C-alpha positions as protocol buffer text, in pm:
chain_id: "A"
residue {
  index: 1
  type: UNK
  ca { x: -1242 y: 2676 z: 2194 }
}
residue {
  index: 2
  type: UNK
  ca { x: -924 y: 2688 z: 2427 }
}
residue {
  index: 3
  type: UNK
  ca { x: -736 y: 3014 z: 2542 }
}
residue {
  index: 4
  type: UNK
  ca { x: -361 y: 2950 z: 2649 }
}
residue {
  index: 5
  type: UNK
  ca { x: -333 y: 3087 z: 2967 }
}
residue {
  index: 6
  type: UNK
  ca { x: 13 y: 3295 z: 2976 }
}
residue {
  index: 7
  type: UNK
  ca { x: 177 y: 3571 z: 3194 }
}
residue {
  index: 8
  type: UNK
  ca { x: 386 y: 3912 z: 3111 }
}
residue {
  index: 9
  type: UNK
  ca { x: 569 y: 4122 z: 3384 }
}
residue {
  index: 10
  type: UNK
  ca { x: 591 y: 4478 z: 3240 }
}
residue {
  index: 11
  type: UNK
  ca { x: 781 y: 4731 z: 3385 }
}
residue {
  index: 12
  type: UNK
  ca { x: 618 y: 5074 z: 3359 }
}
residue {
  index: 13
  type: UNK
  ca { x: 811 y: 5395 z: 3282 }
}
residue {
  index: 14
  type: UNK
  ca { x: 707 y: 5754 z: 3301 }
}
residue {
  index: 15
  type: UNK
  ca { x: 507 y: 6001 z: 3490 }
}
residue {
  index: 16
  type: UNK
  ca { x: 291 y: 5646 z: 3651 }
}
residue {
  index: 17
  type: UNK
  ca { x: 277 y: 5725 z: 3999 }
}
residue {
  index: 18
  type: UNK
  ca { x: 16 y: 5939 z: 4156 }
}
residue {
  index: 19
  type: UNK
  ca { x: -205 y: 5978 z: 3896 }
}
residue {
  index: 20
  type: UNK
  ca { x: -483 y: 5661 z: 3923 }
}
residue {
  index: 21
  type: UNK
  ca { x: -209 y: 5494 z: 3689 }
}
residue {
  index: 22
  type: UNK
  ca { x: -249 y: 5126 z: 3885 }
}
residue {
  index: 23
  type: UNK
  ca { x: -617 y: 5193 z: 3947 }
}
residue {
  index: 24
  type: UNK
  ca { x: -650 y: 5278 z: 3523 }
}
residue {
  index: 25
  type: UNK
  ca { x: -436 y: 4932 z: 3513 }
}
residue {
  index: 26
  type: UNK
  ca { x: -672 y: 4749 z: 3737 }
}
residue {
  index: 27
  type: UNK
  ca { x: -990 y: 4863 z: 3540 }
}
residue {
  index: 28
  type: UNK
  ca { x: -839 y: 4735 z: 3196 }
}
residue {
  index: 29
  type: UNK
  ca { x: -759 y: 4397 z: 3351 }
}
residue {
  index: 30
  type: UNK
  ca { x: -1109 y: 4332 z: 3508 }
}
residue {
  index: 31
  type: UNK
  ca { x: -1253 y: 4448 z: 3183 }
}
residue {
  index: 32
  type: UNK
  ca { x: -1043 y: 4226 z: 2995 }
}
residue {
  index: 33
  type: UNK
  ca { x: -1045 y: 3917 z: 3251 }
}
residue {
  index: 34
  type: UNK
  ca { x: -709 y: 3946 z: 3369 }
}
residue {
  index: 35
  type: UNK
  ca { x: -552 y: 3846 z: 3714 }
}
residue {
  index: 36
  type: UNK
  ca { x: -253 y: 3974 z: 3851 }
}
residue {
  index: 37
  type: UNK
  ca { x: -79 y: 4307 z: 4039 }
}
residue {
  index: 38
  type: UNK
  ca { x: -1 y: 4654 z: 3962 }
}
residue {
  index: 39
  type: UNK
  ca { x: 258 y: 4720 z: 4223 }
}
residue {
  index: 40
  type: UNK
  ca { x: 475 y: 5095 z: 4261 }
}
residue {
  index: 41
  type: UNK
  ca { x: 836 y: 5067 z: 4259 }
}
residue {
  index: 42
  type: UNK
  ca { x: 1089 y: 5342 z: 4462 }
}
residue {
  index: 43
  type: UNK
  ca { x: 1253 y: 5417 z: 4152 }
}
residue {
  index: 44
  type: UNK
  ca { x: 904 y: 5621 z: 4075 }
}
residue {
  index: 45
  type: UNK
  ca { x: 764 y: 5314 z: 3767 }
}
residue {
  index: 46
  type: UNK
  ca { x: 497 y: 5103 z: 3807 }
}
residue {
  index: 47
  type: UNK
  ca { x: 514 y: 4703 z: 3801 }
}
residue {
  index: 48
  type: UNK
  ca { x: 244 y: 4527 z: 3595 }
}
residue {
  index: 49
  type: UNK
  ca { x: 224 y: 4124 z: 3680 }
}
residue {
  index: 50
  type: UNK
  ca { x: -111 y: 3996 z: 3438 }
}
residue {
  index: 51
  type: UNK
  ca { x: -218 y: 3623 z: 3321 }
}
residue {
  index: 52
  type: UNK
  ca { x: -468 y: 3579 z: 3173 }
}
residue {
  index: 53
  type: UNK
  ca { x: -532 y: 3494 z: 2812 }
}
residue {
  index: 54
  type: UNK
  ca { x: -224 y: 3522 z: 2508 }
}
residue {
  index: 55
  type: UNK
  ca { x: -442 y: 3743 z: 2324 }
}
residue {
  index: 56
  type: UNK
  ca { x: -631 y: 3988 z: 2566 }
}
residue {
  index: 57
  type: UNK
  ca { x: -320 y: 4030 z: 2734 }
}
residue {
  index: 58
  type: UNK
  ca { x: -161 y: 4170 z: 2345 }
}
residue {
  index: 59
  type: UNK
  ca { x: -424 y: 4426 z: 2379 }
}
residue {
  index: 60
  type: UNK
  ca { x: -391 y: 4491 z: 2776 }
}
residue {
  index: 61
  type: UNK
  ca { x: -19 y: 4507 z: 2713 }
}
residue {
  index: 62
  type: UNK
  ca { x: -114 y: 4782 z: 2472 }
}
residue {
  index: 63
  type: UNK
  ca { x: -338 y: 5006 z: 2701 }
}
residue {
  index: 64
  type: UNK
  ca { x: -57 y: 5016 z: 2976 }
}
residue {
  index: 65
  type: UNK
  ca { x: 105 y: 5287 z: 2688 }
}
residue {
  index: 66
  type: UNK
  ca { x: -209 y: 5477 z: 2732 }
}
residue {
  index: 67
  type: UNK
  ca { x: -263 y: 5549 z: 3076 }
}
residue {
  index: 68
  type: UNK
  ca { x: -516 y: 5702 z: 3230 }
}
residue {
  index: 69
  type: UNK
  ca { x: -530 y: 6127 z: 3239 }
}
residue {
  index: 70
  type: UNK
  ca { x: -234 y: 6301 z: 3352 }
}
residue {
  index: 71
  type: UNK
  ca { x: -23 y: 5969 z: 3296 }
}
residue {
  index: 72
  type: UNK
  ca { x: 275 y: 6045 z: 3077 }
}
residue {
  index: 73
  type: UNK
  ca { x: 405 y: 5653 z: 2972 }
}
residue {
  index: 74
  type: UNK
  ca { x: 732 y: 5695 z: 2832 }
}
residue {
  index: 75
  type: UNK
  ca { x: 787 y: 5310 z: 2809 }
}
residue {
  index: 76
  type: UNK
  ca { x: 667 y: 5004 z: 2840 }
}
residue {
  index: 77
  type: UNK
  ca { x: 898 y: 4657 z: 2826 }
}
residue {
  index: 78
  type: UNK
  ca { x: 711 y: 4312 z: 2806 }
}
residue {
  index: 79
  type: UNK
  ca { x: 840 y: 4023 z: 2938 }
}
residue {
  index: 80
  type: UNK
  ca { x: 658 y: 3711 z: 2819 }
}
residue {
  index: 81
  type: UNK
  ca { x: 645 y: 3381 z: 3052 }
}
residue {
  index: 82
  type: UNK
  ca { x: 461 y: 3101 z: 3103 }
}
residue {
  index: 83
  type: UNK
  ca { x: 167 y: 3148 z: 3328 }
}
residue {
  index: 84
  type: UNK
  ca { x: 187 y: 3007 z: 3744 }
}
residue {
  index: 85
  type: UNK
  ca { x: -142 y: 3036 z: 3853 }
}
residue {
  index: 86
  type: UNK
  ca { x: -61 y: 3236 z: 4124 }
}
residue {
  index: 87
  type: UNK
  ca { x: -328 y: 3487 z: 4114 }
}
residue {
  index: 88
  type: UNK
  ca { x: -699 y: 3493 z: 4150 }
}
residue {
  index: 89
  type: UNK
  ca { x: -799 y: 3829 z: 4115 }
}
residue {
  index: 90
  type: UNK
  ca { x: -632 y: 4196 z: 4000 }
}
residue {
  index: 91
  type: UNK
  ca { x: -482 y: 4370 z: 4338 }
}
residue {
  index: 92
  type: UNK
  ca { x: -250 y: 4711 z: 4339 }
}
residue {
  index: 93
  type: UNK
  ca { x: 13 y: 4710 z: 4555 }
}
């Protein structure tokens, strides 16, 4: 069975910087075979760009709303797109 690869771009708002949120995201991505990046943005949010099988991305997006202990996620906006194939692994930037 072929699983279609998709891309999501997520903006995560709340207390998500300085609480190991990007490390949490990287671990969850690795567990699901997802590639992409997580980066802190100046205004205090985190941008997550991820590519992988659509079903795995749906679970991954749910995990973004939980975060690690110490994080307080207020909202996660998810934008679905076609995969660009620009990532080979998941990185923290």
